[in-house]
Every structure is written in C-alpha cells, then in structure tokens.
Coordinates of C-alpha atoms in Angstrom, one line a residue:
X1 CA 0.0 0.0 0.0
X2 CA 1.5 3.3 -1.1
X3 CA 0.8 6.0 1.6
X4 CA 1.5 9.6 1.5
X5 CA 4.1 9.2 4.3
X6 CA 6.5 7.6 1.8
X7 CA 6.6 10.8 -0.2
X8 CA 7.2 12.9 3.0
X9 CA 10.1 10.5 3.9
X10 CA 11.6 10.9 0.4
X11 CA 11.5 14.7 0.8
X12 CA 9.2 15.1 -2.1
X13 CA 6.4 16.9 -0.2
X14 CA 5.9 18.5 3.2
X15 CA 3.5 17.3 5.9
X16 CA 1.3 20.3 5.0
X17 CA 1.1 19.3 1.4
X18 CA 0.2 15.8 2.4
X19 CA -2.7 17.1 4.5
X20 CA -3.9 19.2 1.6
X21 CA -3.9 16.0 -0.6
X22 CA -5.8 14.1 2.1
X23 CA -8.4 16.9 2.1
X24 CA -8.6 16.7 -1.7
X25 CA -9.0 12.9 -1.5
X26 CA -11.9 13.2 0.8
X27 CA -13.5 15.9 -1.4
X28 CA -13.3 13.4 -4.3
X29 CA -15.0 10.7 -2.3
X30 CA -12.1 9.0 -0.7
X31 CA -11.8 6.2 -3.3
X32 CA -8.8 7.5 -5.3
X33 CA -5.4 6.5 -4.0
X34 CA -3.6 9.3 -2.3
X35 CA -0.7 9.1 -4.7
X36 CA -3.0 9.6 -7.7
X37 CA -4.6 12.6 -6.0
X38 CA -1.1 14.2 -5.4
X39 CA -0.2 13.7 -9.1
X40 CA -3.5 15.4 -10.1
X41 CA -2.7 18.3 -7.8
X42 CA 0.7 18.6 -9.3
X43 CA 2.6 18.3 -6.0
X44 CA 4.4 15.2 -7.1
X45 CA 5.0 13.8 -10.6
X46 CA 3.9 10.5 -12.1
X47 CA 7.6 9.6 -12.1
X48 CA 7.8 10.2 -8.3
X49 CA 4.7 8.1 -7.8
X50 CA 6.0 5.1 -9.8
X51 CA 9.6 5.4 -8.3
X52 CA 8.2 5.3 -4.8
X53 CA 5.9 2.5 -5.7
X54 CA 8.9 0.5 -6.8
X55 CA 10.7 1.3 -3.5
X56 CA 7.8 0.1 -1.5
X57 CA 7.6 -3.1 -3.5
X58 CA 11.4 -3.5 -3.6
X59 CA 11.4 -3.5 -7.4
X60 CA 14.0 -1.4 -9.2
X61 CA 12.8 1.7 -11.1
X62 CA 14.3 2.4 -14.5
X63 CA 14.0 5.1 -17.2
X64 CA 12.9 2.7 -19.9
X65 CA 13.4 5.2 -22.7
X66 CA 17.1 5.5 -21.8
X67 CA 17.7 1.8 -22.0
X68 CA 18.6 -0.1 -25.2
X69 CA 17.2 -3.6 -25.0
X70 CA 19.4 -6.5 -26.0
X71 CA 18.3 -8.0 -29.4
X72 CA 18.1 -11.6 -28.0
X73 CA 15.8 -10.4 -25.2
X74 CA 13.5 -8.6 -27.6
X75 CA 13.2 -11.8 -29.7
X76 CA 11.6 -13.5 -26.7
X77 CA 8.3 -11.7 -27.5
X78 CA 6.6 -10.6 -30.7
X79 CA 5.3 -7.0 -30.9
X80 CA 1.6 -7.9 -30.5
X81 CA 2.3 -10.0 -27.3
X82 CA 4.6 -7.4 -25.8
X83 CA 1.9 -4.7 -26.3
X84 CA -0.8 -6.9 -24.9
X85 CA 1.3 -7.8 -21.8
X86 CA 2.7 -4.2 -21.6
X87 CA 6.1 -5.8 -21.1
X88 CA 9.4 -5.0 -22.7
X89 CA 12.2 -7.6 -22.4
X90 CA 15.5 -5.7 -21.7
X91 CA 18.2 -8.4 -21.1
X92 CA 18.6 -12.1 -20.5
X93 CA 21.0 -14.8 -19.5
X94 CA 20.7 -18.5 -19.1
X95 CA 18.7 -18.2 -15.9
X96 CA 16.6 -15.0 -16.0
X97 CA 14.8 -12.5 -18.2
X98 CA 14.7 -8.8 -17.1
X99 CA 11.5 -7.2 -18.2
X100 CA 10.3 -3.6 -17.9
X101 CA 6.6 -3.4 -16.8
X102 CA 4.3 -0.7 -15.6
X103 CA 2.5 -3.3 -13.3
X104 CA 5.3 -5.6 -12.1
X105 CA 2.8 -7.3 -9.7
X106 CA 0.8 -8.9 -12.5
X107 CA 1.5 -12.5 -11.7
X108 CA -0.4 -13.8 -14.7
X109 CA 1.8 -11.9 -17.1
X110 CA 4.9 -12.9 -15.3
X111 CA 3.9 -16.6 -15.3
X112 CA 3.2 -16.4 -19.1
X113 CA 6.6 -14.8 -19.7
X114 CA 8.3 -17.5 -17.6
X115 CA 6.7 -20.3 -19.6
X116 CA 7.4 -18.5 -23.0
X117 CA 11.1 -17.8 -22.2
X118 CA 11.9 -20.8 -20.0
X119 CA 13.6 -18.5 -17.5
X120 CA 12.9 -16.8 -14.3
X121 CA 11.4 -13.3 -14.8
X122 CA 12.9 -10.3 -13.0
X123 CA 10.5 -7.3 -13.4
X124 CA 11.6 -3.7 -13.2
X125 CA 9.1 -0.9 -12.9
X126 CA 8.7 2.1 -15.2
X127 CA 6.3 4.8 -16.3
X128 CA 3.4 3.3 -18.4
X129 CA 3.6 6.2 -20.8
X130 CA 7.3 5.7 -21.4
X131 CA 6.8 1.9 -21.7
X132 CA 4.2 2.4 -24.5
X133 CA 6.6 4.7 -26.4
X134 CA 9.4 2.2 -25.9
X135 CA 7.3 -0.7 -27.2
X136 CA 6.4 1.4 -30.3
X137 CA 10.1 2.2 -30.8
X138 CA 11.4 -1.3 -30.5
X139 CA 8.6 -3.3 -32.1
X140 CA 8.3 -1.5 -35.4
X141 CA 5.0 -2.1 -37.2
X142 CA 6.1 -0.3 -40.4
X143 CA 6.3 -3.5 -42.5
X144 CA 3.1 -4.8 -41.1
X145 CA 1.4 -1.4 -41.7
X146 CA 2.7 -1.3 -45.3
X147 CA 1.4 -4.8 -45.9
X148 CA -2.0 -3.7 -44.6
X149 CA -2.0 -0.6 -46.8
X150 CA -1.1 -2.7 -49.9
X151 CA -3.9 -5.1 -49.0
X152 CA -6.5 -2.3 -48.5
X153 CA -5.5 -0.5 -51.7
X154 CA -5.8 -3.6 -53.8
X155 CA -9.5 -3.6 -52.8
X156 CA -10.1 -0.2 -54.4
X157 CA -11.0 0.3 -58.0
X158 CA -12.1 3.2 -60.2
X159 CA -15.8 2.8 -59.1
X160 CA -15.0 3.7 -55.6
X161 CA -15.3 7.4 -56.2
X162 CA -18.8 7.5 -54.6
X163 CA -19.7 6.3 -51.2
X164 CA -23.2 6.2 -49.8
X165 CA -23.9 7.6 -46.4
X166 CA -24.3 5.0 -43.7
X167 CA -24.2 4.6 -40.0
X168 CA -20.5 4.0 -39.1
X169 CA -21.6 1.8 -36.2
X170 CA -23.1 -0.7 -38.6
X171 CA -20.1 -0.9 -40.9
X172 CA -18.4 -4.3 -41.3
X173 CA -14.8 -3.3 -40.7
X174 CA -13.5 -6.6 -42.1
X175 CA -15.1 -6.0 -45.5
X176 CA -15.0 -2.2 -45.9
X177 CA -11.6 -1.1 -47.3
X178 CA -12.2 2.6 -46.6
X179 CA -12.8 2.0 -42.9
X180 CA -9.6 0.0 -42.7
X181 CA -7.7 2.7 -44.4
X182 CA -9.0 5.5 -42.1
X183 CA -8.3 3.3 -39.1
X184 CA -4.7 2.7 -40.3
X185 CA -4.1 6.4 -40.7
X186 CA -5.3 7.3 -37.2
X187 CA -3.5 4.4 -35.5
X188 CA -0.2 5.2 -37.2
X189 CA -0.5 8.9 -36.3
X190 CA -1.0 8.1 -32.6
X191 CA 1.8 5.5 -32.7
X192 CA 4.2 8.1 -34.3
X193 CA 3.3 10.7 -31.6
X194 CA 1.8 13.1 -34.2
X195 CA -0.1 16.2 -33.0
X196 CA -1.9 16.7 -36.3
X197 CA -2.9 14.6 -39.3
X198 CA -3.0 16.2 -42.7
X199 CA -4.7 14.6 -45.7
X200 CA -4.0 16.7 -48.8
X201 CA -5.6 16.0 -52.2
X202 CA -3.3 16.7 -55.2
X203 CA -3.9 16.3 -58.9
X204 CA -2.9 12.7 -59.2
X205 CA -2.6 11.5 -55.6
X206 CA -3.3 12.1 -51.9
X207 CA -0.5 13.0 -49.6
X208 CA -0.7 12.1 -45.9
X209 CA 1.5 14.1 -43.6
X210 CA 1.9 14.1 -39.8
X211 CA 3.1 17.0 -37.6
X212 CA 5.6 15.4 -35.2
X213 CA 7.5 17.6 -32.7
X214 CA 6.1 20.7 -34.5
X215 CA 7.5 19.7 -37.9
X216 CA 5.6 18.4 -40.9
X217 CA 6.7 14.9 -42.1
X218 CA 5.3 13.1 -45.1
X219 CA 4.2 9.6 -44.4
X220 CA 2.3 8.1 -47.3
X221 CA 1.2 8.9 -50.9
X222 CA -2.0 7.2 -51.9
X223 CA -3.7 6.9 -55.4
X224 CA -6.2 9.6 -56.3
X225 CA -9.0 7.0 -56.6
X226 CA -9.4 6.7 -52.8
X227 CA -9.9 10.5 -52.3
X228 CA -13.6 10.8 -52.3
X229 CA -14.2 7.6 -50.2
X230 CA -11.6 8.5 -47.6
X231 CA -12.9 12.1 -47.2
X232 CA -16.5 10.9 -46.9
X233 CA -15.5 8.4 -44.3
X234 CA -14.0 11.0 -42.0
X235 CA -16.9 13.4 -42.6
X236 CA -19.4 10.7 -41.7
X237 CA -17.8 9.7 -38.4
X238 CA -17.4 13.4 -37.6
X239 CA -21.1 14.0 -38.2
X240 CA -20.4 16.4 -41.1
X241 CA -22.5 17.0 -44.2
X242 CA -20.9 14.8 -46.8
X243 CA -22.8 16.5 -49.6
X244 CA -21.4 19.9 -48.7
X245 CA -18.0 20.2 -50.5
X246 CA -17.8 23.9 -51.1
X247 CA -17.7 25.2 -47.5
X248 CA -15.4 24.5 -44.6
X249 CA -16.7 22.2 -41.8
X250 CA -15.4 21.2 -38.4
X251 CA -16.3 18.7 -35.7
X252 CA -14.9 15.9 -33.5
X253 CA -14.2 12.2 -33.6
X254 CA -13.7 10.1 -30.5
X255 CA -11.7 6.8 -30.8
X256 CA -9.8 4.4 -28.6
X257 CA -6.3 3.7 -29.9
X258 CA -3.9 1.4 -28.1
X259 CA -6.4 1.1 -25.3
X260 CA -6.4 4.9 -24.7
X261 CA -9.2 7.3 -25.5
X262 CA -8.5 10.1 -28.0
X263 CA -10.4 13.0 -29.5
X264 CA -9.6 14.1 -33.0
X265 CA -10.7 17.7 -33.9
X266 CA -11.5 17.4 -37.6
X267 CA -11.5 20.4 -40.0
X268 CA -12.2 20.3 -43.7
X269 CA -11.2 23.0 -46.2
X270 CA -12.2 23.0 -49.9
X271 CA -9.0 23.2 -52.1
X272 CA -8.4 23.0 -55.8
X273 CA -8.4 19.2 -56.1
X274 CA -11.0 18.3 -53.4
X275 CA -11.2 18.8 -49.6
X276 CA -8.1 19.0 -47.3
X277 CA -8.6 17.4 -43.9
X278 CA -6.7 18.2 -40.8
X279 CA -7.2 16.4 -37.5
X280 CA -5.7 17.6 -34.3
X281 CA -4.9 14.6 -32.0
X282 CA -6.0 15.1 -28.4
X283 CA -5.2 12.6 -25.7
X284 CA -8.6 12.5 -23.9
X285 CA -7.2 10.5 -21.0
X286 CA -5.4 13.5 -19.8
X287 CA -2.5 15.8 -20.6
X288 CA 1.0 15.4 -19.2
X289 CA 1.0 18.4 -16.9
X290 CA 3.2 19.8 -14.2
X291 CA 5.4 22.9 -14.5
X292 CA 8.5 20.9 -13.7
X293 CA 8.0 18.9 -16.9
X294 CA 7.8 21.8 -19.3
X295 CA 11.5 22.7 -19.5
X296 CA 11.5 25.7 -17.1
X297 CA 14.8 26.7 -15.6
X298 CA 14.9 27.0 -11.8
X299 CA 14.7 30.9 -11.9
X300 CA 11.5 31.0 -13.9
X301 CA 10.0 27.9 -12.2
X302 CA 10.1 29.4 -8.8
X303 CA 8.6 32.7 -9.9
X304 CA 5.7 30.8 -11.7
X305 CA 5.0 28.7 -8.7
X306 CA 4.8 31.8 -6.6
X307 CA 2.3 33.3 -9.1
X308 CA 0.1 30.2 -9.0
X309 CA 0.0 30.6 -5.2
X310 CA -1.3 34.2 -5.4
X311 CA -4.9 35.0 -4.3
X312 CA -5.5 37.6 -7.0
X313 CA -4.1 39.2 -10.2
X314 CA -3.8 38.0 -13.8
X315 CA -1.0 36.0 -15.3
X316 CA -0.7 36.0 -19.1
X317 CA 0.9 33.4 -21.3
X318 CA 1.8 34.6 -24.8
X319 CA 3.2 33.1 -28.0
X320 CA 2.2 31.9 -31.4
X321 CA -0.2 29.1 -32.2
X322 CA 1.4 25.7 -31.3
X323 CA 3.8 27.1 -28.7
X324 CA 2.4 25.1 -25.8
X325 CA 0.4 27.9 -24.2
X326 CA -2.6 25.6 -23.3
X327 CA -0.3 23.0 -21.6
X328 CA 1.3 25.8 -19.5
X329 CA -2.1 27.1 -18.5
X330 CA -3.3 23.7 -17.5
X331 CA -0.1 23.2 -15.5
X332 CA -0.6 26.5 -13.7
X333 CA -4.2 25.5 -12.9
X334 CA -3.0 22.2 -11.6
X335 CA -0.5 24.0 -9.4
X336 CA -3.4 26.0 -7.9
X337 CA -5.7 23.0 -7.6
X338 CA -5.1 22.2 -3.9
X339 CA -8.7 21.1 -3.2
X340 CA -9.4 24.4 -1.3
X341 CA -10.4 26.5 -4.3
X342 CA -13.2 26.7 -6.8
X343 CA -11.5 26.7 -10.2
X344 CA -13.5 27.5 -13.4
X345 CA -12.3 27.7 -17.0
X346 CA -13.8 28.9 -20.3
X347 CA -12.2 27.5 -23.4
X348 CA -12.7 27.2 -27.2
X349 CA -12.9 24.3 -27.2
X350 CA -12.1 22.3 -24.0
X351 CA -9.1 20.3 -25.2
X352 CA -8.2 18.3 -22.1
X353 CA -10.3 17.3 -19.1
X354 CA -8.9 18.1 -15.7
X355 CA -10.0 16.4 -12.5
X356 CA -11.5 18.7 -9.9
X357 CA -11.8 21.7 -12.3
X358 CA -15.1 23.1 -13.8
X359 CA -14.5 23.5 -17.5
X360 CA -16.9 25.4 -19.9
X361 CA -16.8 25.5 -23.7
X362 CA -17.5 28.5 -25.9
X363 CA -20.7 28.1 -27.9
X364 CA -21.2 31.3 -30.0
X365 CA -24.5 30.0 -31.5
X366 CA -26.0 29.6 -28.1
X367 CA -24.6 33.0 -26.9
X368 CA -21.9 31.5 -24.8
X369 CA -19.0 33.8 -25.9
X370 CA -15.9 34.3 -23.9
X371 CA -17.3 37.5 -22.5
X372 CA -20.7 36.1 -21.6
X373 CA -19.2 33.0 -20.1
X374 CA -16.8 35.0 -18.0
X375 CA -19.6 37.2 -16.7
X376 CA -21.5 34.1 -15.7
X377 CA -18.4 32.5 -14.1
X378 CA -18.0 35.5 -11.8
X379 CA -21.4 34.7 -10.3
X380 CA -20.2 31.2 -9.5
X381 CA -18.0 32.2 -6.5
X382 CA -14.7 31.3 -8.3
X383 CA -11.2 31.6 -6.7
X384 CA -9.3 30.8 -9.9
X385 CA -10.4 31.6 -13.4
X386 CA -8.9 30.5 -16.7
X387 CA -9.9 32.3 -19.9
X388 CA -8.7 30.4 -23.0
X389 CA -7.9 33.5 -25.0
X390 CA -8.3 37.3 -24.8
X391 CA -9.9 38.0 -28.2
X392 CA -11.7 41.3 -27.6
X393 CA -11.9 44.4 -25.5
X394 CA -14.9 43.2 -23.5
X395 CA -13.3 39.8 -22.5
X396 CA -10.0 41.5 -21.6
X397 CA -11.6 44.2 -19.5
X398 CA -13.8 41.7 -17.6
X399 CA -10.8 39.5 -16.9
X400 CA -8.8 42.5 -15.6
X401 CA -11.6 43.7 -13.4
X402 CA -12.0 40.1 -12.0
X403 CA -8.3 40.1 -11.2
X404 CA -8.7 43.3 -9.2
X405 CA -11.7 42.0 -7.2
X406 CA -10.0 39.0 -5.5
X407 CA -9.7 36.4 -8.3
X408 CA -6.6 34.7 -9.7
X409 CA -6.9 34.8 -13.5
X410 CA -4.9 32.9 -16.2
X411 CA -5.2 33.7 -19.9
X412 CA -3.4 33.8 -23.2
X413 CA -2.6 36.5 -25.7
X414 CA -0.9 36.5 -29.1
X415 CA 2.3 38.5 -28.9
X416 CA 5.9 37.8 -29.9
X417 CA 7.4 38.4 -26.5
X418 CA 6.4 39.3 -22.9
X419 CA 7.0 43.1 -22.9
X420 CA 4.7 43.4 -26.0
X421 CA 1.7 42.2 -24.0
X422 CA 0.7 45.5 -22.3
X423 CA 0.9 47.3 -25.6
X424 CA -1.3 44.7 -27.3
X425 CA -3.9 45.1 -24.6
X426 CA -3.7 48.9 -25.0
X427 CA -4.4 48.4 -28.7
X428 CA -7.5 46.4 -27.7
X429 CA -8.6 49.5 -25.9
X430 CA -8.2 48.2 -22.4
X431 CA -7.6 51.0 -20.0
X432 CA -3.9 51.3 -19.0
X433 CA -4.7 51.6 -15.3
X434 CA -6.5 48.2 -15.5
X435 CA -3.4 46.7 -17.2
X436 CA -0.9 48.1 -14.8
X437 CA -3.0 47.2 -11.7
X438 CA -4.1 43.7 -12.5
X439 CA -1.2 41.9 -14.3
X440 CA 1.3 40.1 -12.0
X441 CA 3.4 38.5 -14.7
X442 CA 3.6 37.8 -18.5
X443 CA 5.2 34.5 -19.8
X444 CA 6.3 34.3 -23.4
X445 CA 7.3 30.9 -24.7
X446 CA 8.2 28.8 -27.8
X447 CA 8.7 25.1 -28.3
X448 CA 12.0 23.7 -29.6
X449 CA 12.8 20.1 -30.5
X450 CA 15.0 18.3 -28.1
X451 CA 18.2 16.6 -29.2
X452 CA 17.5 12.8 -29.5
X453 CA 19.1 11.3 -26.3
X454 CA 19.9 8.0 -28.2
X455 CA 22.1 9.7 -30.8
X456 CA 23.2 12.8 -29.0
X457 CA 26.8 13.7 -29.7
X458 CA 29.0 16.7 -28.5
X459 CA 30.2 19.1 -31.1
X460 CA 32.8 21.9 -30.7
X461 CA 32.2 25.3 -32.1
X462 CA 33.9 28.6 -31.6
X463 CA 32.6 31.3 -29.2
X464 CA 32.7 33.8 -32.0
X465 CA 30.5 31.7 -34.3
X466 CA 27.8 31.6 -31.7
X467 CA 28.1 35.4 -31.1
X468 CA 27.9 35.9 -34.9
X469 CA 24.6 34.1 -34.9
X470 CA 23.2 36.5 -32.3
X471 CA 23.3 34.2 -29.3
X472 CA 23.9 36.1 -26.0
X473 CA 26.5 33.9 -24.3
X474 CA 26.9 33.9 -20.5
X475 CA 29.6 36.1 -18.9
X476 CA 31.9 33.1 -18.1
X477 CA 32.0 32.1 -21.7
X478 CA 32.5 35.7 -22.9
X479 CA 35.6 35.8 -20.7
X480 CA 37.2 32.9 -22.5
X481 CA 38.3 34.8 -25.6
X482 CA 38.2 32.7 -28.7
X483 CA 37.8 29.4 -26.9
X484 CA 35.8 26.5 -28.1
X485 CA 32.3 25.9 -26.8
X486 CA 30.7 22.4 -26.6
X487 CA 27.2 22.1 -27.9
X488 CA 25.2 19.0 -28.9
X489 CA 23.4 17.7 -31.9
X490 CA 21.8 14.4 -32.9
X491 CA 23.5 12.2 -35.5
X492 CA 20.1 10.6 -36.5
X493 CA 19.0 7.1 -35.6
X494 CA 16.0 4.7 -35.8
X495 CA 14.5 6.2 -32.6
X496 CA 14.3 9.7 -34.1
X497 CA 13.7 8.5 -37.7
X498 CA 17.0 10.1 -38.7
X499 CA 16.0 13.7 -37.7
X500 CA 18.3 13.9 -34.7
X501 CA 15.4 15.2 -32.5
X502 CA 12.9 13.5 -30.3
X503 CA 10.3 15.3 -28.1
X504 CA 10.0 19.0 -27.4
X505 CA 10.8 21.4 -24.6
X506 CA 9.9 25.0 -23.8
X507 CA 11.9 28.2 -24.2
X508 CA 10.6 30.9 -21.8
X509 CA 10.7 34.6 -21.0
X510 CA 9.0 35.7 -17.8
X511 CA 8.4 39.4 -17.1
X512 CA 7.4 40.1 -13.5
X513 CA 5.5 43.4 -12.9
X514 CA 7.3 46.0 -10.9
X515 CA 6.4 49.5 -9.9
X516 CA 8.7 50.9 -12.6
X517 CA 7.1 48.8 -15.3
X518 CA 3.6 49.8 -14.1
X519 CA 4.5 53.5 -14.3
X520 CA 5.7 53.0 -17.9
X521 CA 2.4 51.1 -18.8
X522 CA 0.4 54.1 -17.5
X523 CA 2.5 56.3 -19.8
X524 CA 1.8 53.9 -22.7
X525 CA 5.5 53.5 -23.2
X526 CA 6.7 51.2 -26.1
X527 CA 7.7 47.6 -25.5
X528 CA 11.4 48.2 -25.8
X529 CA 11.3 50.5 -22.7
X530 CA 9.5 47.7 -20.7
X531 CA 12.0 45.2 -21.9
X532 CA 15.0 47.2 -20.6
X533 CA 13.3 47.6 -17.2
X534 CA 12.4 43.9 -17.1
X535 CA 15.9 42.8 -18.0
X536 CA 17.3 45.1 -15.3
X537 CA 14.9 43.5 -12.9
X538 CA 16.3 40.0 -13.7
X539 CA 14.2 38.8 -16.7
X540 CA 15.9 36.2 -18.9
X541 CA 14.9 36.8 -22.5
X542 CA 13.9 34.0 -24.9
X543 CA 17.4 34.2 -26.4
X544 CA 19.1 33.9 -23.0
X545 CA 16.9 31.0 -22.0
X546 CA 17.6 29.3 -25.4
X547 CA 21.4 29.6 -24.9
X548 CA 21.1 27.8 -21.5
X549 CA 19.1 25.0 -23.2
X550 CA 21.8 24.7 -25.9
X551 CA 24.7 24.5 -23.4
X552 CA 22.7 21.9 -21.3
X553 CA 22.4 19.8 -24.4
X554 CA 18.6 20.0 -24.4
X555 CA 18.4 21.4 -27.9
X556 CA 20.7 22.5 -30.8
X557 CA 21.8 25.8 -32.2
X558 CA 20.1 25.1 -35.5
X559 CA 16.8 24.4 -33.8
X560 CA 17.0 27.6 -31.8
X561 CA 17.7 29.6 -34.9
X562 CA 14.8 28.0 -36.6
X563 CA 12.3 28.7 -33.9
X564 CA 13.3 31.9 -32.2
X565 CA 15.0 33.8 -35.0
X566 CA 12.6 32.7 -37.7

C-alpha cells in the first residue's frame, strides 16, 4: 500500500502538502489512491509516484526510454504479445529475463513470460507512458502497416469514387476497405506521436502528412482514386454533411487507440483538387501536466510557482499558435488546484479534461461567448479563473476587473514576447490603469525540438561563431576569448527517424511586474522600454533561455535559430 508518508520520507512533499492532498482525496469521495490525488494536484510527478511504488515493492525503477534492450531479449516476445502484456524484455542470460513493466505485480503476465522464455522473470518498474513509447520504438510495425495498406489499396477500384452515407456503427470493418484505411491512418499517427494529421488531395494522388514535434513529415502517398471515399468516411464519423463540399466544416471524432481514449478535432477545407482534412490529435485520457515537466529553468519555475499561489491578479501566457500555451495554462491550474479553491475555465474548445476543475466550452451560436461565459463565471463564486484567450476588449476588460476583485486569472494572448503584451492590450482599448494594476506577470514561450538522447553527440564550435549568430553567451563564456564551446546535436537514428530530434521542450521569457514597469504602462511606453526595465529586474529573455538549453544539451543551435530567429 502506497501511503503519503512515503513521499514525505523521500523529501518530495511536506506534511502540510500531504494534509492538503488528504483533504482533496476526501472531497473526491475517498476512493482515489492518495498518490494519484497528489499527481492530479501537481505536488508530485507521475515519475515520483512510480519510483516510490517500486521502492515500497522493492522493485527497481528504470528510465525505460534511456535503456537499449538486447536483441536476443526482444526476440523472446513478438510485438503484439509485448503490447498486450505491456512488457518490454531488456536483457537475459541462461537463468533469467529482465522485463520492464508498468505493473510488475501482474503474476499472470509474469507466469506467461516465464513459460514462454523458459527463464525466471525479474521485473523492473517504469512509467506506463514511457513503456508504450518504448514498445512502439522497439517493435516496429512499419512493415506490417505497409502490408495492410497494400492489401487495402488492392480492394479499391475506379468505381469507388462515390460512397453512400451509412451509420458508421453498422459498418463491417473486415469488409470495408475505406474503414480499414481510415483506421490505419489514425492508428499510425498516434503510434508516431503526431499532434496533427494532414490529408491533402493533389492532382494525381493524396499525400498524408503528420506533424511530429512541431515539424511536418510526409508519411504516405495514396492513389487519387481513394480520395472521395476517404474524405467521406472521415466526414461521416465526424457527423459532417458529406454533400457539402464547397464550405469548410469542423467537428470531433472520438476513438480508442492502443487502449487509450483520444479525441480528433476534424477540420475540412475546400481546395483545388478536393477537400483537405486536418485532424488535431488530443489525448482524452489527460495531458501530461506539471510545471517541472515543461522545461522551465529554476529561476522561472520558482517565480511561476509563486504566481500560481497568489490570491488575485492576472498571469498571461503569450506566444504563437502551437507554442504550448494551453499546456502551460493547465499546469498553472494544476499548481493552484489544492482542493481548497473553486476553479472554473472557459475554453474554445475544451481540449483536455482536468480532474476537480469546472470547464466550460464557448458556444457562439448559443450566446456562450468568452465575455458572456466570463460574466456568468464571476457569479459562480470562483477563486481561480482561466480564460482560454483574450480575443476582444470586453473579455480582456472583464478579466482584468476580475483580477482586481480578488480572483486569480490565467489567460493567453498573441504577442511575440512578454514586454509586448501590455501594448497589445492597449491596442485592444483596455484602459492602461487596468493593465498596470491587474497583471502580475507575463510569460512568453516557444517550443523547440529536443536533441535525441539516443544519438546525441557533442560538437565543438567557436565562441565567435555563436556570437555571430546573435546568441547572447553567459559572462563566463564571454571571458574565455576565442575558446571552443561544446554544444550538442543528434546524428540521426532509428529512434528519431533520422532527424536527430525526439520530443520538445519550452523556451521561456518571464516578465514580472514591478512599480517601474507599471509606471511606464500608465504612460503607454513602447515595449522596448518595458524590456529594458524587465531585464534590469532579472528577466531572462527568450534568447538567454535558449542559450542555456543549448549549453545543457537540451536542444541545438540550428533548432533555436529556426524557432526563435525565424
């Protein structure tokens, strides 16, 4: 039994935090394990939970993504069995087989593995999310997927340009090639870790591309003859009008892939050779949240944690589309979610469901706009409010006034950096006194690809070369004259599909409001004045933060130049 005292003994939480978690557990009905409640609250990570679980069970914990399994061990299981058992063989000798498992107490699986391998099984514990990724990496299904595609495509002929509308629940998946094709595309996108699926009709073919780690990658080219059937299939399951091909449409699909629930936000757009479909992949089971996981350096992390503990004020997160603003907002909400506050959000749409938080969706047709929803939320006795985006003067003004009347407000804004946020709000005709009085901090961020840990290699470059690229080096490196600087890049391997990158991390710029900055906002001073004051007050710019990530080996110079200096 994993109790909260284990985490106190490990120094991960305080006795006060444990009591807060117990209160939250009772509020939720008392049935959820205390460790799961603490993960939901953000006071421990899932990794902390699993590591301590292993300690209680006296089973070693491993970072399964950092281990390269031995080929002879992998051969003990085929891919389908490994995924079904959720078990990854790592190493073996004459007497034993070492297996990574997310549930190492599953005696039925261990007995099966013992009989199949003829060896004693020694389980090690790891994160389930990491285990599923490792299984996908080591048991490649590319050849099997290609064979399935070939089989499906053989079933198409030139008469398949028209598909009749039918109830997708009544389809016979074994007989209907278009259903198999659509399922293969979705399954492969989830397996590859794609955030978006693009189905693009061209003159003689259809191109399927995935956005992986923020970069578009072509996956398949299909014959033109499948275009109408495939488009209609996705429109049917998304409850769209398949007869309407001249106007954009959007809706959602829900599906279970690899035993996990997902939502796919589907959008169609008429183009020259048909309809382009884009599907945003949303993990319905929950988002990996927690400020510590988002790549914050200690300086910014402590300030953000302090902001999340405030009782009033507004914290803005800025950046372009796809820069991870929603994930940061959810993490800030989780940091505030101690079971003692009423937290309400209004989003367009609700992308991820959070336990213990009241989430509302914008519905313009029903009159549920950001402004109307925000007014209604203020009558619901909230402590913490999250507004998905400040789109207009009315929404921004109401949010600012709420921050001044005893509410902690989180929201997003589209600006290129943190000091530009007050000017953007002024352009939206929000009164400068509201801006200066209500904002407690502005966070600007970008997402950069991380160097693949499996093929990371150090590379020497000159200090002057980095300066020439506009990178602000730390003082200790500046004092080294023309010395060499060690940076890192990925050579390219099977794990990262030859790109040299795997996963993404954040680059951040956090402007904390001071009296000097508030005075300049009241004067409607330009952003470069605010930037000078913020830097003098200790703000690390996006460029400074990026250099630290380069020197730590998190990302590469080329990736920073692509994202920040684009």
